[in-house]
Short mmCIF file of C-alpha atoms in Angstrom, two decimals:
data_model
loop_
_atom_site.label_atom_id
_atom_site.label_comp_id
_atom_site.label_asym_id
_atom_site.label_seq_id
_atom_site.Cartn_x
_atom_site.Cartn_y
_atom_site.Cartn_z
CA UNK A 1203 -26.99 -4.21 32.35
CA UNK A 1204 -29.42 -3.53 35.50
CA UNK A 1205 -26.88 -0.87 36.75
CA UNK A 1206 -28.93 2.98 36.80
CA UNK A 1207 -28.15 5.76 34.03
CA UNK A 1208 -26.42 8.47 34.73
CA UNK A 1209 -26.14 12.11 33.27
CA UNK A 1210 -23.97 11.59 30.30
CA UNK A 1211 -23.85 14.96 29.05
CA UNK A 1212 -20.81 16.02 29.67
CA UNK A 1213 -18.02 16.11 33.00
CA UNK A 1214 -20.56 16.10 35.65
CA UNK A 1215 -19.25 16.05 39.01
CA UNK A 1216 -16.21 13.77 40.49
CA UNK A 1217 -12.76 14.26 41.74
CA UNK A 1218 -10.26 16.34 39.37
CA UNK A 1219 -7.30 14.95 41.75
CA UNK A 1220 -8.94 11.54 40.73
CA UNK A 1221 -9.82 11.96 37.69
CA UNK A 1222 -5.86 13.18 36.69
CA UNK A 1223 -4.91 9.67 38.54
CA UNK A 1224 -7.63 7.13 36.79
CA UNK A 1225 -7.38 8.87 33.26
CA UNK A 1226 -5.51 6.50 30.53
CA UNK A 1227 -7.35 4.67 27.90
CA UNK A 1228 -7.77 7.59 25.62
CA UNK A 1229 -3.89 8.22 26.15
CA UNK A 1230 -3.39 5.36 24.65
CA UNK A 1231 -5.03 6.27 21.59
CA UNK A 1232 -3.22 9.97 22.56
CA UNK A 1233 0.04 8.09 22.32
CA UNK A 1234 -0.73 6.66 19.08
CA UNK A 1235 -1.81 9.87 17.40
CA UNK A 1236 1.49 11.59 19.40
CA UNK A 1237 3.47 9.53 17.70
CA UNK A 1238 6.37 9.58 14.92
CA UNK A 1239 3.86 9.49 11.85
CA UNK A 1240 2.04 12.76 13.42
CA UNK A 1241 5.84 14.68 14.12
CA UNK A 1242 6.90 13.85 10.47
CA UNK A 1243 4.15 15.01 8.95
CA UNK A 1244 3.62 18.23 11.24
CA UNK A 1245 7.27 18.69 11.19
CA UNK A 1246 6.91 18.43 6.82
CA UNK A 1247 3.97 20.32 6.99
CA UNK A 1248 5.93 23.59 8.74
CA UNK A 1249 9.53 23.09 6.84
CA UNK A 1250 7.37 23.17 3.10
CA UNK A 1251 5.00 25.38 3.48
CA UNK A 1252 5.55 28.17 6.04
CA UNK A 1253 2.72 28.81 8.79
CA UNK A 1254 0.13 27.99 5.82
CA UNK A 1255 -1.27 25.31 7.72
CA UNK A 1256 -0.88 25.90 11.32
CA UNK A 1257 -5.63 25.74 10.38
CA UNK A 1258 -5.47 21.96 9.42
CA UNK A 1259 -2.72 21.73 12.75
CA UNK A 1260 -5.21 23.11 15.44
CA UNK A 1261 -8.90 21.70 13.60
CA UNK A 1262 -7.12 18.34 13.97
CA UNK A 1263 -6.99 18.63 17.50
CA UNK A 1264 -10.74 19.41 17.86
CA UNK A 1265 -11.75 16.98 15.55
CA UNK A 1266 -9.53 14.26 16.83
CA UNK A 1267 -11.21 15.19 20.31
CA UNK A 1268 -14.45 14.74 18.59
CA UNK A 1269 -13.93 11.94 17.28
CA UNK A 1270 -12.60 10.46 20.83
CA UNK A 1271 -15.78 11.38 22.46
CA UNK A 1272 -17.80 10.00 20.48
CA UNK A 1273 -16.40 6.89 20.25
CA UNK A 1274 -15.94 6.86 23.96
CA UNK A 1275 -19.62 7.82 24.35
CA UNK A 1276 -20.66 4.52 21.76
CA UNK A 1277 -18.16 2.72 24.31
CA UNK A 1278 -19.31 3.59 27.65
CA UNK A 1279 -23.41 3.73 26.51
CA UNK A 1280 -23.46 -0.34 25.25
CA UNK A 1281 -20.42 -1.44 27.51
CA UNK A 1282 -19.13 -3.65 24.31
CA UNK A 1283 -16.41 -3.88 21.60
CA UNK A 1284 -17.37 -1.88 18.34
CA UNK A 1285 -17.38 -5.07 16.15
CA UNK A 1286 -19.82 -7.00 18.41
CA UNK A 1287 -22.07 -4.03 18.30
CA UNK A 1288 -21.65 -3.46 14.44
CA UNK A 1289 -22.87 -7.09 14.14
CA UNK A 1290 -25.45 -6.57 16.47
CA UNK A 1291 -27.10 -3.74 14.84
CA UNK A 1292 -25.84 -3.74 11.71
CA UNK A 1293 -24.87 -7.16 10.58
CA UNK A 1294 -22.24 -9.28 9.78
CA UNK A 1295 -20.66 -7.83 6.44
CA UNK A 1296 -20.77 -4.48 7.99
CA UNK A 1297 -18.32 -5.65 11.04
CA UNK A 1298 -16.19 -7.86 8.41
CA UNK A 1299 -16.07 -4.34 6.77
CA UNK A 1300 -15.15 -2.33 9.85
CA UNK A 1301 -12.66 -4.88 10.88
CA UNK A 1302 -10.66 -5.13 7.29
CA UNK A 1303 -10.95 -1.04 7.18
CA UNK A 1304 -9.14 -0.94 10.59
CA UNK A 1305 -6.69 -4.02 9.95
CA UNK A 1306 -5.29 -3.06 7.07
CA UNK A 1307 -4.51 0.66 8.04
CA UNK A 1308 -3.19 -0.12 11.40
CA UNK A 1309 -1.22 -3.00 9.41
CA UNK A 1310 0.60 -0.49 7.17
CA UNK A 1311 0.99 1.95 10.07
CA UNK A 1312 2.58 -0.51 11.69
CA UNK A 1313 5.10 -1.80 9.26
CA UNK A 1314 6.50 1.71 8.64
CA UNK A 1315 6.55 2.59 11.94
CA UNK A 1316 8.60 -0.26 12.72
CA UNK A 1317 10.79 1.05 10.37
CA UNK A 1318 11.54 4.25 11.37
CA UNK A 1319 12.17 2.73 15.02
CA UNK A 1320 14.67 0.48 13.43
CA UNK A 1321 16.55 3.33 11.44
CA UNK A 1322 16.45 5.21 14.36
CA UNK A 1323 17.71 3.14 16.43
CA UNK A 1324 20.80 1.94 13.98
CA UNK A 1325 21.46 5.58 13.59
CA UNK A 1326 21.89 5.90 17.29
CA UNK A 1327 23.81 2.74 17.86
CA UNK A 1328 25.23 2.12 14.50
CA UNK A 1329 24.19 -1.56 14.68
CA UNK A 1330 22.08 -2.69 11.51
CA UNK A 1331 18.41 -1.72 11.68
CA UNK A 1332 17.11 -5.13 10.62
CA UNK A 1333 18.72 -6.45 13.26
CA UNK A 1334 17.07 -3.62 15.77
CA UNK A 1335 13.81 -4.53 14.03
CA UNK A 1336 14.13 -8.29 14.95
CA UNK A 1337 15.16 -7.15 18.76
CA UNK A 1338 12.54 -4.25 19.02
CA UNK A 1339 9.57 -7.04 17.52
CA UNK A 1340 10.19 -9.44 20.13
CA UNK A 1341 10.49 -6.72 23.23
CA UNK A 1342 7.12 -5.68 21.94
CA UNK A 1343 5.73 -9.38 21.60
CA UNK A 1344 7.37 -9.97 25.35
CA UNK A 1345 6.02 -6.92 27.45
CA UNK A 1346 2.36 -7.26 25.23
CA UNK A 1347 1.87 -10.96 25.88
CA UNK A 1348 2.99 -11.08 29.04
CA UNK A 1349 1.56 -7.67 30.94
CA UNK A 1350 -1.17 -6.86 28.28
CA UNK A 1351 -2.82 -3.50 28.44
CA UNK A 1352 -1.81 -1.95 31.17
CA UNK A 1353 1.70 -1.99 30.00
CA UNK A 1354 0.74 -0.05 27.24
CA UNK A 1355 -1.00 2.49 29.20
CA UNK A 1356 1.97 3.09 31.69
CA UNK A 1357 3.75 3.20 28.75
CA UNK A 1358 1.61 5.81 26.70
CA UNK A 1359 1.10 8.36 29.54
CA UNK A 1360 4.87 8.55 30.72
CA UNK A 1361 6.17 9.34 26.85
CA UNK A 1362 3.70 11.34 25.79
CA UNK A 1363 4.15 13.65 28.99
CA UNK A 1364 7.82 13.34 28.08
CA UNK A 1365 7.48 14.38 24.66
CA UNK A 1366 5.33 17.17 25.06
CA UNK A 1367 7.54 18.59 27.78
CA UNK A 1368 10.50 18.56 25.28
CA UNK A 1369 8.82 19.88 22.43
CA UNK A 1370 7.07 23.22 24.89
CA UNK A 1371 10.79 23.73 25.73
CA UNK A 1372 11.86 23.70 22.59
CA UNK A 1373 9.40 26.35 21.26
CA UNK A 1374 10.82 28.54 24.31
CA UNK A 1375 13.86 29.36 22.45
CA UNK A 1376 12.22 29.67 18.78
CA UNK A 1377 11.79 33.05 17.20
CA UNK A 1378 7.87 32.45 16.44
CA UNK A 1379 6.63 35.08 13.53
CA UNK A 1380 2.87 36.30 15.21
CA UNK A 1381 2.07 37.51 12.14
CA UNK A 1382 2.61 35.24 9.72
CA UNK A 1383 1.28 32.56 12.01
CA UNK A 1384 -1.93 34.58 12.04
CA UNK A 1385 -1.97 34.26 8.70
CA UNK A 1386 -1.77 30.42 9.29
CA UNK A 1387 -5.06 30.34 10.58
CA UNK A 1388 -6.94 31.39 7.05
CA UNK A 1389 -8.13 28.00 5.82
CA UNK A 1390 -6.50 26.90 2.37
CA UNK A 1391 -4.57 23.94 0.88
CA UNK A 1392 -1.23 25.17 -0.81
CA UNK A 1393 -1.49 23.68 -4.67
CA UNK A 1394 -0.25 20.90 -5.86
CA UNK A 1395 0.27 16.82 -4.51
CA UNK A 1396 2.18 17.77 -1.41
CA UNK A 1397 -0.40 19.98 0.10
CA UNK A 1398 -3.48 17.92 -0.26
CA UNK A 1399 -0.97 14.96 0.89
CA UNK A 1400 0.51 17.17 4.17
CA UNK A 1401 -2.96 18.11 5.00
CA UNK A 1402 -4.73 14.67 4.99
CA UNK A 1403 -1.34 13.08 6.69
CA UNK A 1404 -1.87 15.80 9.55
CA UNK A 1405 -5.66 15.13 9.93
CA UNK A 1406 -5.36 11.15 9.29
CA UNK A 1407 -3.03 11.77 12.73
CA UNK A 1408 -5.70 12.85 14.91
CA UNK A 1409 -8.49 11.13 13.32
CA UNK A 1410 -7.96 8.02 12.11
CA UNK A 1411 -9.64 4.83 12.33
CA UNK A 1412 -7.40 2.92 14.71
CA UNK A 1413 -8.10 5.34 17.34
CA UNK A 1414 -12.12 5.27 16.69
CA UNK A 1415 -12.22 1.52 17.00
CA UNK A 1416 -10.13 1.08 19.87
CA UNK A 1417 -11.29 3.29 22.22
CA UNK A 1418 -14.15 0.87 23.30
CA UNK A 1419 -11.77 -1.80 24.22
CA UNK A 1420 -9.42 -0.12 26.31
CA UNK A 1421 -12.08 1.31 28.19
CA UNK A 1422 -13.50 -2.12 29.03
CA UNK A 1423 -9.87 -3.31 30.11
CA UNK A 1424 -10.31 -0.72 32.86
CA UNK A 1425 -13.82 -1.86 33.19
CA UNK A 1426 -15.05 1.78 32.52
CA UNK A 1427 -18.70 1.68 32.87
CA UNK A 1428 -21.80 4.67 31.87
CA UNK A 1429 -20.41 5.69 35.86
CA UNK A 1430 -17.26 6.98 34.44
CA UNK A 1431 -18.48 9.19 32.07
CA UNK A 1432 -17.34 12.37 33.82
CA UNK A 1433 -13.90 10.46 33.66
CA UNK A 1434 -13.92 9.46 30.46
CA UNK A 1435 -15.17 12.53 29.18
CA UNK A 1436 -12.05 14.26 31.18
CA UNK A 1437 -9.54 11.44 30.09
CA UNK A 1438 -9.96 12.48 26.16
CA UNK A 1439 -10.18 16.76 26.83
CA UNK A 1440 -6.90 16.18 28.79
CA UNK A 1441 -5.02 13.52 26.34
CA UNK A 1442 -6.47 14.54 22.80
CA UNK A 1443 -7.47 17.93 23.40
CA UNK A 1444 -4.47 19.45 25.52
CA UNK A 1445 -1.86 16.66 25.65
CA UNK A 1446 -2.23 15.67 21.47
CA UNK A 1447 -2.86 19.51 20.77
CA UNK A 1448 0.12 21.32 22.32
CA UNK A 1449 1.99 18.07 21.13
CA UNK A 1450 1.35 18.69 17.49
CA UNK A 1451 1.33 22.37 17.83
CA UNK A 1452 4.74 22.91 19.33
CA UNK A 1453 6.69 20.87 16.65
CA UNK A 1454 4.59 22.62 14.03
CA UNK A 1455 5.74 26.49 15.21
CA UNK A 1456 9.03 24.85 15.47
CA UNK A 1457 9.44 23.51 12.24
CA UNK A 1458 7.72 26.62 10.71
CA UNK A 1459 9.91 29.30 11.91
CA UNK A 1460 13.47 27.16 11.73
CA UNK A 1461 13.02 24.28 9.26
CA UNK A 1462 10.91 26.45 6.42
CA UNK A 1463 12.99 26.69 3.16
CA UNK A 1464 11.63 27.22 -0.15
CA UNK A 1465 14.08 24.54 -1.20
CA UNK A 1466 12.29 21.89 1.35
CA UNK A 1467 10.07 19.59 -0.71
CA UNK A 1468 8.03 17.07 1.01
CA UNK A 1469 9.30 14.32 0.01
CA UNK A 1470 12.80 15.28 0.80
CA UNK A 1471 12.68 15.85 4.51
CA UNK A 1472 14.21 13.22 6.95
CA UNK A 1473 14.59 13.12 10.46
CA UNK A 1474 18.47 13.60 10.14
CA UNK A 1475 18.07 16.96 8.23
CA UNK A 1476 15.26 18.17 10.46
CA UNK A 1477 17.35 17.43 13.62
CA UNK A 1478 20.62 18.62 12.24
CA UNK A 1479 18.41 22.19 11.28
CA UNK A 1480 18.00 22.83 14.96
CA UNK A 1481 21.22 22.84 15.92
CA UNK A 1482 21.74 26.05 15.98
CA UNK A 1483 18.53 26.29 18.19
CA UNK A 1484 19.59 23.68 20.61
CA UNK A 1485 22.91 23.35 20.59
CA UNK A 1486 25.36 20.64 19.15
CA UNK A 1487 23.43 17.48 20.67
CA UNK A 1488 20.22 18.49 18.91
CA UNK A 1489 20.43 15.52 16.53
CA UNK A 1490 20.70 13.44 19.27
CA UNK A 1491 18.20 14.98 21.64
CA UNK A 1492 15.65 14.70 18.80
CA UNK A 1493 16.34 10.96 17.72
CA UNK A 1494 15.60 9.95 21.27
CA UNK A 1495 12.43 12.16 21.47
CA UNK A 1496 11.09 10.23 18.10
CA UNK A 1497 12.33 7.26 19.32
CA UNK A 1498 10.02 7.24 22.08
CA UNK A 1499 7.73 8.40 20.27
CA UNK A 1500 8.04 5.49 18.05
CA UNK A 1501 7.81 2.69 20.53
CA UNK A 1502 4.51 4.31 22.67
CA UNK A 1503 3.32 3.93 19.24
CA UNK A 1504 4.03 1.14 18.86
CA UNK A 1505 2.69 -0.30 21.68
CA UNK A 1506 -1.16 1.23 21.11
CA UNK A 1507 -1.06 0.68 17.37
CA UNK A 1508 -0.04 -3.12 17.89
CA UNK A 1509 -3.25 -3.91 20.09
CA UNK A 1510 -5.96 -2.64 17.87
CA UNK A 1511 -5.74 -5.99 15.07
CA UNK A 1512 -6.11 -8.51 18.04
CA UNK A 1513 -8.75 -6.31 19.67
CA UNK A 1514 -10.97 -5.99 16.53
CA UNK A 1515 -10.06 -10.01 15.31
CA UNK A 1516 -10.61 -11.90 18.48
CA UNK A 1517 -13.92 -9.40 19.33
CA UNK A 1518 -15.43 -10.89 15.80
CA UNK A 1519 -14.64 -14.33 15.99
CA UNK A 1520 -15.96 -14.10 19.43
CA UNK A 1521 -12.49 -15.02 21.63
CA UNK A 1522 -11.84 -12.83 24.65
CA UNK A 1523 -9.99 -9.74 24.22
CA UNK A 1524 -8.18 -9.76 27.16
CA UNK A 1525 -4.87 -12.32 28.09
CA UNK A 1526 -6.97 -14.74 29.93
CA UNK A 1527 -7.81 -15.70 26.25
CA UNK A 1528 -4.88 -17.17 24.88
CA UNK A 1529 -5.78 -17.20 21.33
CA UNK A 1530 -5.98 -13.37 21.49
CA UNK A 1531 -2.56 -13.50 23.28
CA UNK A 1532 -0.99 -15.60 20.57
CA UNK A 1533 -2.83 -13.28 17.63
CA UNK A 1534 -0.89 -10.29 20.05
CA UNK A 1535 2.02 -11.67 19.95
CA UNK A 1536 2.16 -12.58 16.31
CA UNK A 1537 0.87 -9.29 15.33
CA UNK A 1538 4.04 -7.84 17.67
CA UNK A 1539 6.35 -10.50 15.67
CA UNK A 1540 5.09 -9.52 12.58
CA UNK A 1541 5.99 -5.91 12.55
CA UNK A 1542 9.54 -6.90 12.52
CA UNK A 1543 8.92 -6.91 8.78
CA UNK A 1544 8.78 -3.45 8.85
CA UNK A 1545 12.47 -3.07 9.38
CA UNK A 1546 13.39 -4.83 5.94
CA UNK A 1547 10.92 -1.78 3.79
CA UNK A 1548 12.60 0.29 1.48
CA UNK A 1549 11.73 4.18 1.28
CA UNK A 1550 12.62 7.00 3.27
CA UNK A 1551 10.62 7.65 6.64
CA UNK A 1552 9.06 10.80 7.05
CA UNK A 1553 7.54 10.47 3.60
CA UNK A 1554 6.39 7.11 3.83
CA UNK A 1555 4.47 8.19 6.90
CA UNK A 1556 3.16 11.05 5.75
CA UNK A 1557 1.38 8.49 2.94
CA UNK A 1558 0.84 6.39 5.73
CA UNK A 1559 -1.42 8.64 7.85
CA UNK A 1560 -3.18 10.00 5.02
CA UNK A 1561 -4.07 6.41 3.67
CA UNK A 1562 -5.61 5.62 7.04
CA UNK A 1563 -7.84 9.14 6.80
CA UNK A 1564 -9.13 7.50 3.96
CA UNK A 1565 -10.70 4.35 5.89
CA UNK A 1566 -11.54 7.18 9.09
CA UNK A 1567 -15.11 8.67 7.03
CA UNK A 1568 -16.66 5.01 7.30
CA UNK A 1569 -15.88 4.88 10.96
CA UNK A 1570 -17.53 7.86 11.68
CA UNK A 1571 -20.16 6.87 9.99
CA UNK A 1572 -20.42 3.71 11.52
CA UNK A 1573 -20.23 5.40 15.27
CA UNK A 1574 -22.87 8.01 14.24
CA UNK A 1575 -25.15 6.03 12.92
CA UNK A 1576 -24.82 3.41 16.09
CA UNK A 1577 -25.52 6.77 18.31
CA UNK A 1578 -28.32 7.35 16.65
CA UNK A 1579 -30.23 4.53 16.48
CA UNK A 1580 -31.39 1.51 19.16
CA UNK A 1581 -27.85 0.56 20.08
CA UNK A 1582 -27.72 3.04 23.15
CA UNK A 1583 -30.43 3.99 25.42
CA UNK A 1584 -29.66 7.32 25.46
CA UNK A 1585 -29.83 9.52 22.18
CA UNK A 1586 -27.16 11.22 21.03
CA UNK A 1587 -27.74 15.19 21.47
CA UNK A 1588 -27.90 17.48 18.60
CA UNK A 1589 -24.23 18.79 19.22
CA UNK A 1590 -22.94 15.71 19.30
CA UNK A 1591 -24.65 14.60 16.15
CA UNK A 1592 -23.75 18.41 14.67
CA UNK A 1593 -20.16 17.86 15.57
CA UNK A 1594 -20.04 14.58 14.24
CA UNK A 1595 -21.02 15.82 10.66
CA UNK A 1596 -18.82 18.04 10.80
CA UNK A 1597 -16.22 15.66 11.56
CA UNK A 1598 -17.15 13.14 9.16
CA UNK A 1599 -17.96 16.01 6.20
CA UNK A 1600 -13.64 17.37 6.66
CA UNK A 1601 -12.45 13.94 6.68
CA UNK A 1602 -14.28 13.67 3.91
CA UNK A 1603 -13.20 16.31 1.98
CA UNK A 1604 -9.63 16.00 2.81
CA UNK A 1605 -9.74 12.53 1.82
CA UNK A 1606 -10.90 13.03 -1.36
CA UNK A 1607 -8.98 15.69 -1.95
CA UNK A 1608 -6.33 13.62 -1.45
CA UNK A 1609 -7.30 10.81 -3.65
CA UNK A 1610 -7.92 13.27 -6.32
CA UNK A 1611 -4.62 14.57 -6.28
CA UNK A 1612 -3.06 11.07 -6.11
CA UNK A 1613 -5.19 9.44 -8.73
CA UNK A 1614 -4.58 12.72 -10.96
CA UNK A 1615 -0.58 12.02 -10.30
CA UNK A 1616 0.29 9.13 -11.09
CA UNK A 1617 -2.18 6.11 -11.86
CA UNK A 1618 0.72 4.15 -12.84
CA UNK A 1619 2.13 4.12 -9.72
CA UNK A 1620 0.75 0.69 -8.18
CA UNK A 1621 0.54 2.18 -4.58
CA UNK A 1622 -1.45 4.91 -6.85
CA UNK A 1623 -4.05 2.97 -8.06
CA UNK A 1624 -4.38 0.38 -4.69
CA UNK A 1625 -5.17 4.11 -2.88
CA UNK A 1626 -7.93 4.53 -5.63
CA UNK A 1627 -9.54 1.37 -4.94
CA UNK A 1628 -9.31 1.46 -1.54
CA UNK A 1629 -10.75 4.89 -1.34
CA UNK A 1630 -13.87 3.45 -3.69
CA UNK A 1631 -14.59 0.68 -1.88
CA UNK A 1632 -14.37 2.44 1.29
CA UNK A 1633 -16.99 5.13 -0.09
CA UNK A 1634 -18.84 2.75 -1.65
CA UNK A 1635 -19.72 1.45 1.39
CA UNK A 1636 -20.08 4.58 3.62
CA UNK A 1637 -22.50 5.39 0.83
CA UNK A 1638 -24.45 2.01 1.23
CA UNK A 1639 -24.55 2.17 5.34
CA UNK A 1640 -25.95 5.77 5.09
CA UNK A 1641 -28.22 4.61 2.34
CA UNK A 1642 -29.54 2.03 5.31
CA UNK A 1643 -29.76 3.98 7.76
CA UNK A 1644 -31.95 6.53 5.89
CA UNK A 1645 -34.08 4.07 4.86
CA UNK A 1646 -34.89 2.68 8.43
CA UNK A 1647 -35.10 5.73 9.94
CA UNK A 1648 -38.03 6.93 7.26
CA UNK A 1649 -39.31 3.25 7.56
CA UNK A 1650 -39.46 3.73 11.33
CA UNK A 1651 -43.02 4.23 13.08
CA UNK A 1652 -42.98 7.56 14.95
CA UNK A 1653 -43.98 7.21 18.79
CA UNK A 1654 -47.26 8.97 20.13
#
C-alpha cells in the first residue's frame, strides 16, 4: 500500500452532507445490534426490574461505539479481513480460534433469530411458522447471493431509521418517571440469575463479537481506505452512537414506565404480552404496530448477522469474500438456507435471546483482545493512542466482568442443565485463551528491543 497516511485521529475534515450520504458499513453492524435480540432483552430488562438498569442501557452504547472504532480503526489501518491479519501476526491457531469464537455465536444468533421471524410472522398471517421459516430462508439466500452486500446495507439503514423513528414516537406519549430514572443511572446488578443474565444480554447487544469481526469486511466491500477515516469515524458516532443509542434507549423508558410489574419475571415475557401492555398507550393496533416493528427488525438482522460466517470462512481458507468468488457465494447461500432450521426450535423468544446475546458477550472479551493487541503491535503503521488503548481496557475489563458474572450465576444455577454446563466450557476455553494471547503479547513486548 504506496498510498500516503493520513491524520487518523479522529473526524478530520470532509463533507457532513457527504459523509450522511456515503455512511453504511457500520449500520450494518448498527442493524444487527438494533435488532430483535437487543429489543427483547431491553424491553425484559425495563418490564423486570424498573429503571434499575437504564446504567448497563446507556454504557452499552459507548462501549458498543468503542468497540466499532476500534475495529474500524484495525480495518481501515491494514486494509484486510481480521482473520488474514490474525494469521499474519498472530498465527494460525489464533485465527482458527477467532473464526470458531465468531461462527458459533453468530450461528446460534442466527437460529433463534430465525425463529422469532418465523413466529412472528405466523402470528401475523396465521400460516405455520415452519413454513414462514422455509420461505423467509430462501428470500434471504435469493437477495444475499444474488445482490451481496449492498443489499444488506440498503437494507440496514432504511429499518433501522424506521425503527428508531417508531420507537422516539412512542416514548412521546409515555409517562417517563425523572426520578426514578435518575436513580437508573447508579451502577448495580439487581440479585439473582435474571439480573446478571439481563445485564450481559443488553451489553452482548452492543458489543458482541459478530460486530467486531465484521466491520473490516464491509468496509473493504465499499473499498474504504486510511482516506476515509473521517467517514468512517462519522459512520459508527452516527449508527452506534446515536442511531443504536436512542434505539435501545427509547424501548427501554418505554418498557420501564408501562411494562414494569413486580409479577414480570424474565423468563416470562413475550412479544405478545409486551405488545398487548401498550395498548392502552397506543391504541387498539398496538400489537400489531409492534409485531411489524420487530419484524423488521428481525429480517435487517438477519441480513448482517447471515454475512459474518462466509466473511470470516472464505477470508481463512483464502477464497474471495466478495460474489465474484463463488465458493463464498455458495457458503452465503447455504449459511442463508441453513437458518431455516431455526424455525423448527422449541422455547419461547424473548428468553431464548436474551441467553442468546449474553452467550455471544462471552466470546466478545477475546475479540477485544485480539483487536487491541493487533493495534498495538507491528500490524498497523500507526500506534494506537493512549485513549484508544485506555478505552479499549475499559471495554474489554466490563465485558469481562459482566461475562463472568454471568457465567457465575449460570454455572451456580443449574450445572445440570446441558446448555448450563456447554456455557461453562465455552466461557473456559474462551478465557483460557484470552489468557494465553495476552500472556504472548506480554512476553514480546518485554522481549522487544527498545529503539534509540
Amino acid at each position: 500500500m504506496n498510498e500516503p497516511r493520513l491524520d487518523v485521529s479522529a473526524v478530520t475534515g470532509g463533507n457532513w452532507r457527504g459523509y450522511l450520504s456515503e455512511m453504511g458499513p457500520s449500520w450494518v453492524a448498527g442493524a444487527v445490534a438494533a435488532g430483535p435480540a437487543t429489543m427483547a432483552t431491553v424491553l425484559t430488562a425495563g418490564a423486570t426490574f424498573g429503571y434499575a438498569m437504564l446504567w448497563v442501557v446507556v454504557l452499552s452504547a459507548v462501549l458498543g461505539a468503542s468497540a466499532q472504532y476500534l475495529s474500524m480503526r484495525l480495518g481501515l489501518l491494514t486494509e484486510d479481513g481480521i482473520v488474514s491479519v490474525v494469521e499474519r501476526e498472530l498465527g494460525d491457531g489464533w485465527a482458527w480460534a477467532l473464526v470458531a469464537d465468531a461462527v458459533l455465536a453468530a450461528g446460534l444468533a442466527q437460529l433463534v433469530i430465525m425463529q422469532g421471524l418465523a413466529n412472528v410472522s405466523a402470528t401475523i398471517t396465521g400460516v405455520d411458522a415452519r413454513v414462514w421459516g422455509v420461505v423467509w430462508a430462501v428470500v434471504l439466500a435469493a437477495g444475499l447471493a444474488g445482490r451481496g452486500y449492498r443489499f444488506v446495507e440498503l437494507l440496514a439503514k432504511g429499518l433501522v431509521a424506521a425503527v428508531v423513528v417508531a420507537f422516539l414516537a412512542s416514548l412521546v406519549l409515555v409517562p417517563i418517571d425523572p426520578a426514578a430514572a435518575a436513580g437508573g443511572l447508579v451502577p448495580r446488578i439487581p440479585s439473582g440469575v435474571d439480573g446478571a443474565l439481563v445485564a450481559a444480554g443488553i451489553l452482548g447487544g452492543a458489543v458482541h463479537i459478530t460486530l467486531i469481526t465484521m466491520h473490516s469486511y464491509t468496509m473493504r466491500a465499499r473499498g474504504w481506505t486510511t482516506r476515509d477515516y473521517g467517514l468512517a469515524t462519522f459512520d459508527v458516532g452516527a449508527s452506534m452512537l446515536v442511531a443504536f443509542g436512542v434505539y435501545s434507549l427509547a424501548i427501554f423508558l418505554v418498557a420501564a414506565s408501562v411494562l414494569h410489574s413486580p409479577e414480570v419475571a424474565a423468563g416470562d415475557l413475550t412479544a405478545v404480552a409486551a405488545a398487548q401492555a401498550l395498548g392502552p398507550i397506543a391504541g387498539a393496533n398496538a400489537k400489531w404496530l409492534f409485531l411489524l416493528g420487530l419484524l423488521g427488525a428481525a429480517v435487517s438482522t438477519l441480513g448482517g448477522n447471515t454475512v459474518v460466517p462466509p466473511f470470516l470462512v472464505a477470508d481463512k481458507l483464502g477464497w474471495g469474500t466478495d460474489l465474484s468468488d463463488g465458493r463464498y457465494r455458495a457458503l452465503l447461500a447455504g449459511v442463508a438456507l441453513f437458518s431455516g432450521v431455526g424455525a423448527f426450535l422449541g422455547g419461547a423468544f424473548f428468553p431464548l435471546l436474551v441467553l442468546v446475546l449474553a452467550f455471544g458477550l462471552v466470546g466478545t472479551p477475546f475479540a477485544i483482545a485480539v483487536v487491541l493487541v493487533l493495534l498495538n503491535g507491528d500490524a498497523v503503521s500507526e500506534p494506537n493512542s493512549t485513549p484508544a488503548n485506555l478505552g479499549g481496557v475499559v471495554l474489554f475489563a466490563v465485558t469481562t466482568v459482566l461475562a463472568a458474572n454471568f457465567v457465575r450465576s449460570r454455572a451456580l444455577s443449574d450445572l445440570g442443565d446441558p446448555l448450563s454446563v456447554f456455557v461453562v466450557v465455552f466461557a473456559a476455553a474462551m478465557g483460557a485463551a484470552t489468557l494465553g494471547l495476552l500472556g504472548k503479547f506480554v512476553r514480546e513486548t518485554v522481549g522487544r528491543p527498545t529503539a534509540a
